[in-house]
Short mmCIF file of C-alpha atoms in Angstrom, two decimals:
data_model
loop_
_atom_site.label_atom_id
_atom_site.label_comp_id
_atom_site.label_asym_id
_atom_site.label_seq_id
_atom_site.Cartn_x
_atom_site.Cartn_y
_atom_site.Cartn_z
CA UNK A 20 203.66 23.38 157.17
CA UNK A 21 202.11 25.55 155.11
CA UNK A 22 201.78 29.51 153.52
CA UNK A 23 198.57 31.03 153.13
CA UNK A 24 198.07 34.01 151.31
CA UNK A 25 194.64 35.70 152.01
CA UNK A 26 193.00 38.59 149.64
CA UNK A 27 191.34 40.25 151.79
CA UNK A 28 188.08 42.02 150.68
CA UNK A 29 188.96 45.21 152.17
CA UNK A 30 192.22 45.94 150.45
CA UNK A 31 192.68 46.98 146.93
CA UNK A 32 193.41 43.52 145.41
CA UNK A 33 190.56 41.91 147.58
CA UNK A 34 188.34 43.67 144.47
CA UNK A 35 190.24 41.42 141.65
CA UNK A 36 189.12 38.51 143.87
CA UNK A 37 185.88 39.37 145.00
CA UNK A 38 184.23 41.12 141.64
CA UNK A 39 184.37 38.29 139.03
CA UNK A 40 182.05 35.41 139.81
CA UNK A 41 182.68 32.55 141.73
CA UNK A 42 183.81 30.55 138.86
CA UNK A 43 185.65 33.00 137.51
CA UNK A 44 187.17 33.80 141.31
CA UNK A 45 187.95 30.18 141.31
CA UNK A 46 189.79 29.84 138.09
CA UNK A 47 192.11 32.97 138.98
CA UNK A 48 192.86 31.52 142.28
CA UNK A 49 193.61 28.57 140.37
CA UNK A 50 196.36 29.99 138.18
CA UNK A 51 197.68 32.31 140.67
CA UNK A 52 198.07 28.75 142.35
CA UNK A 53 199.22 27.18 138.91
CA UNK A 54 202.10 29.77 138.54
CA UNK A 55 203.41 29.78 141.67
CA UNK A 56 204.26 26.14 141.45
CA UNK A 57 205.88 26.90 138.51
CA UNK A 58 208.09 29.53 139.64
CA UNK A 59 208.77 28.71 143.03
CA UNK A 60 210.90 25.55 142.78
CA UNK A 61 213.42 27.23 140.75
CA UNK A 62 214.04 29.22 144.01
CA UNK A 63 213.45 26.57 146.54
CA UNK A 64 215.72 23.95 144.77
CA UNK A 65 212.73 21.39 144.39
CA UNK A 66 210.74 20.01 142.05
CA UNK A 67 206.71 21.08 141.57
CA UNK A 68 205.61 17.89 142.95
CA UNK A 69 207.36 19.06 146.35
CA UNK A 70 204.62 21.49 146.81
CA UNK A 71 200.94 21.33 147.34
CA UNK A 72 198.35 24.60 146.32
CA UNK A 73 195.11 24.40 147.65
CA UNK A 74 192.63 27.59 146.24
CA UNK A 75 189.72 28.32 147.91
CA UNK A 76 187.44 31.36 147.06
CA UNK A 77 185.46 31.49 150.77
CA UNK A 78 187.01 30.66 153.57
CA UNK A 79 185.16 30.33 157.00
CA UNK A 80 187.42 31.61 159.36
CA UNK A 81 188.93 34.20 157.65
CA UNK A 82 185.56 34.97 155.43
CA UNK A 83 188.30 35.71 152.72
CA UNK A 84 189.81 34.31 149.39
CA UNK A 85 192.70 32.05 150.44
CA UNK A 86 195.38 30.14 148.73
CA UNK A 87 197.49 27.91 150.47
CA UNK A 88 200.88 26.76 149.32
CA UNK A 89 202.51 23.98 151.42
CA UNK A 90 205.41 20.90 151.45
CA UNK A 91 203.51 18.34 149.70
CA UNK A 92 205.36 15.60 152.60
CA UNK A 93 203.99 14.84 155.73
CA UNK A 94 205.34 16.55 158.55
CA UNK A 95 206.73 19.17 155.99
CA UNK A 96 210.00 19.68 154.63
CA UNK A 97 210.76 23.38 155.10
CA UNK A 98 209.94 24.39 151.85
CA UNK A 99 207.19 26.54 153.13
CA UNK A 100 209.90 28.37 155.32
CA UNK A 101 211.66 28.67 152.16
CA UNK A 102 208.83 30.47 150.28
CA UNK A 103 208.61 33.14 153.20
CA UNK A 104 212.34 33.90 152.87
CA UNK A 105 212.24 34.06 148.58
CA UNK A 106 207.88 35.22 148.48
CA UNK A 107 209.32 38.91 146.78
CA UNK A 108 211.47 36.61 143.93
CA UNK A 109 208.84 34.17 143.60
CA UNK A 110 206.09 37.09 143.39
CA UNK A 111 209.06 38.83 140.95
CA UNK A 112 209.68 35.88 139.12
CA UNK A 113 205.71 34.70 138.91
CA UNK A 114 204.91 38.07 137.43
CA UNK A 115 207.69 38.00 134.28
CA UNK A 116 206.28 34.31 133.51
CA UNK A 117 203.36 35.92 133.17
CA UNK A 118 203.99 38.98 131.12
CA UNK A 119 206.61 37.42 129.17
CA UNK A 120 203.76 35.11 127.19
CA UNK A 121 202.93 36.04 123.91
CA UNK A 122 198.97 35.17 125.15
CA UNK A 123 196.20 37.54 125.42
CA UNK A 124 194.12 35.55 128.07
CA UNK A 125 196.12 32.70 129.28
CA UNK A 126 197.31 29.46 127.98
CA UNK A 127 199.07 26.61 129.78
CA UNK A 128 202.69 27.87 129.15
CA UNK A 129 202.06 30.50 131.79
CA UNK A 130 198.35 30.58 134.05
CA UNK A 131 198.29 26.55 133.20
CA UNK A 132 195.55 24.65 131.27
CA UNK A 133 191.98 26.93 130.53
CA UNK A 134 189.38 26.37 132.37
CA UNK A 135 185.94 25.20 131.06
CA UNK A 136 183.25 27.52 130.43
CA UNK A 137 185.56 30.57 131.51
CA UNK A 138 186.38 32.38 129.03
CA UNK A 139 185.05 30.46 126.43
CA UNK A 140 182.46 31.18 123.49
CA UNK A 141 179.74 28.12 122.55
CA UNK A 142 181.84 27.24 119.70
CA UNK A 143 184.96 26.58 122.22
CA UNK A 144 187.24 29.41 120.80
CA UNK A 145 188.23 31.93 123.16
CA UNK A 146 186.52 35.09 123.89
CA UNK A 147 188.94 37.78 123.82
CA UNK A 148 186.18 40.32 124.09
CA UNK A 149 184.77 38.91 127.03
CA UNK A 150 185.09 41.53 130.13
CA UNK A 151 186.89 39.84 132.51
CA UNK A 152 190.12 38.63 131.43
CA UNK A 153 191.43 36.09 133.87
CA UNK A 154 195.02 36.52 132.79
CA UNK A 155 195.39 40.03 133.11
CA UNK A 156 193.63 39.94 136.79
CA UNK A 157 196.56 37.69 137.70
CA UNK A 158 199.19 40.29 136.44
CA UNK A 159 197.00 42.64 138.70
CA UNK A 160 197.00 40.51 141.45
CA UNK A 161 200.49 39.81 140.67
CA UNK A 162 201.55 43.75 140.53
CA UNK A 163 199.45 44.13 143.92
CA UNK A 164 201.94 41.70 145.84
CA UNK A 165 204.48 42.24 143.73
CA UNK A 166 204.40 45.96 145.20
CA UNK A 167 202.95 45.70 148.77
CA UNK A 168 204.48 42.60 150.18
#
């Protein structure tokens, strides 16, 4: 059993996912992915480990963005029913984890641990000047569902 939530191309948010590159893309899947896991068990009643995220920026039947939240048991659990009933608290509650940091481009208190490379001068310090900003495309992509779902 399983959730998928697809950013489509087409929409307004499918920009956020399709514009950086496919690192970047990747990485912001990634802590969309990394947050949710966070936040959702509080309102499943679970613990992280119950659920599985999968990210991936292309995929072939859809041609979209996809990232897939499921049980993480075989045969499923119902926790992916779960998510459906809570997704506007989880969305809610994924979005104030992430505006509530004190960061200005992610750490591992909120979008989870940095990724390498992204981000990132040569001397391994971050690059707050760099254009794309991974953390505050997930409060976009966040706002996005957040308001349409």
């Amino acid at each position: 059993r399983s959730v998928i939530v697809v950013f489509k191309e087409k929409n307004e948010i499918g920009k956020y996912i399709k514009e950086p590159e496919d690192s970047e893309k990747g990485a912001v899947l990634r802590m969309l992915g990394f947050v949710f896991k966070q936040v959702a068990p509080i309102f499943l009643l679970c613990d992280p480990g119950d659920l599985g995220i999968a990210e991936r920026t292309k995929v072939p039947s859809v041609n979209e963005a996809c990232l897939y939240i499921y049980d993480n048991y075989p045969g499923g659990s119902g926790l992916s029913e779960g998510f459906i009933s809570n997704y506007k608290k989880i969305f809610s509650g994924c979005l104030e984890l992430v505006r509530s940091c004190a960061c200005k481009i992610g750490c591992p208190s909120c979008t989870g641990p940095p990724e390498t490379g992204i981000g990132k001068k040569s001397d391994s310090k971050p690059d707050i000047d760099k254009k794309f900003n991974s953390k505050n495309t997930v409060i976009t992509v966040l706002k996005y569902l957040n308001n349409t779902m």
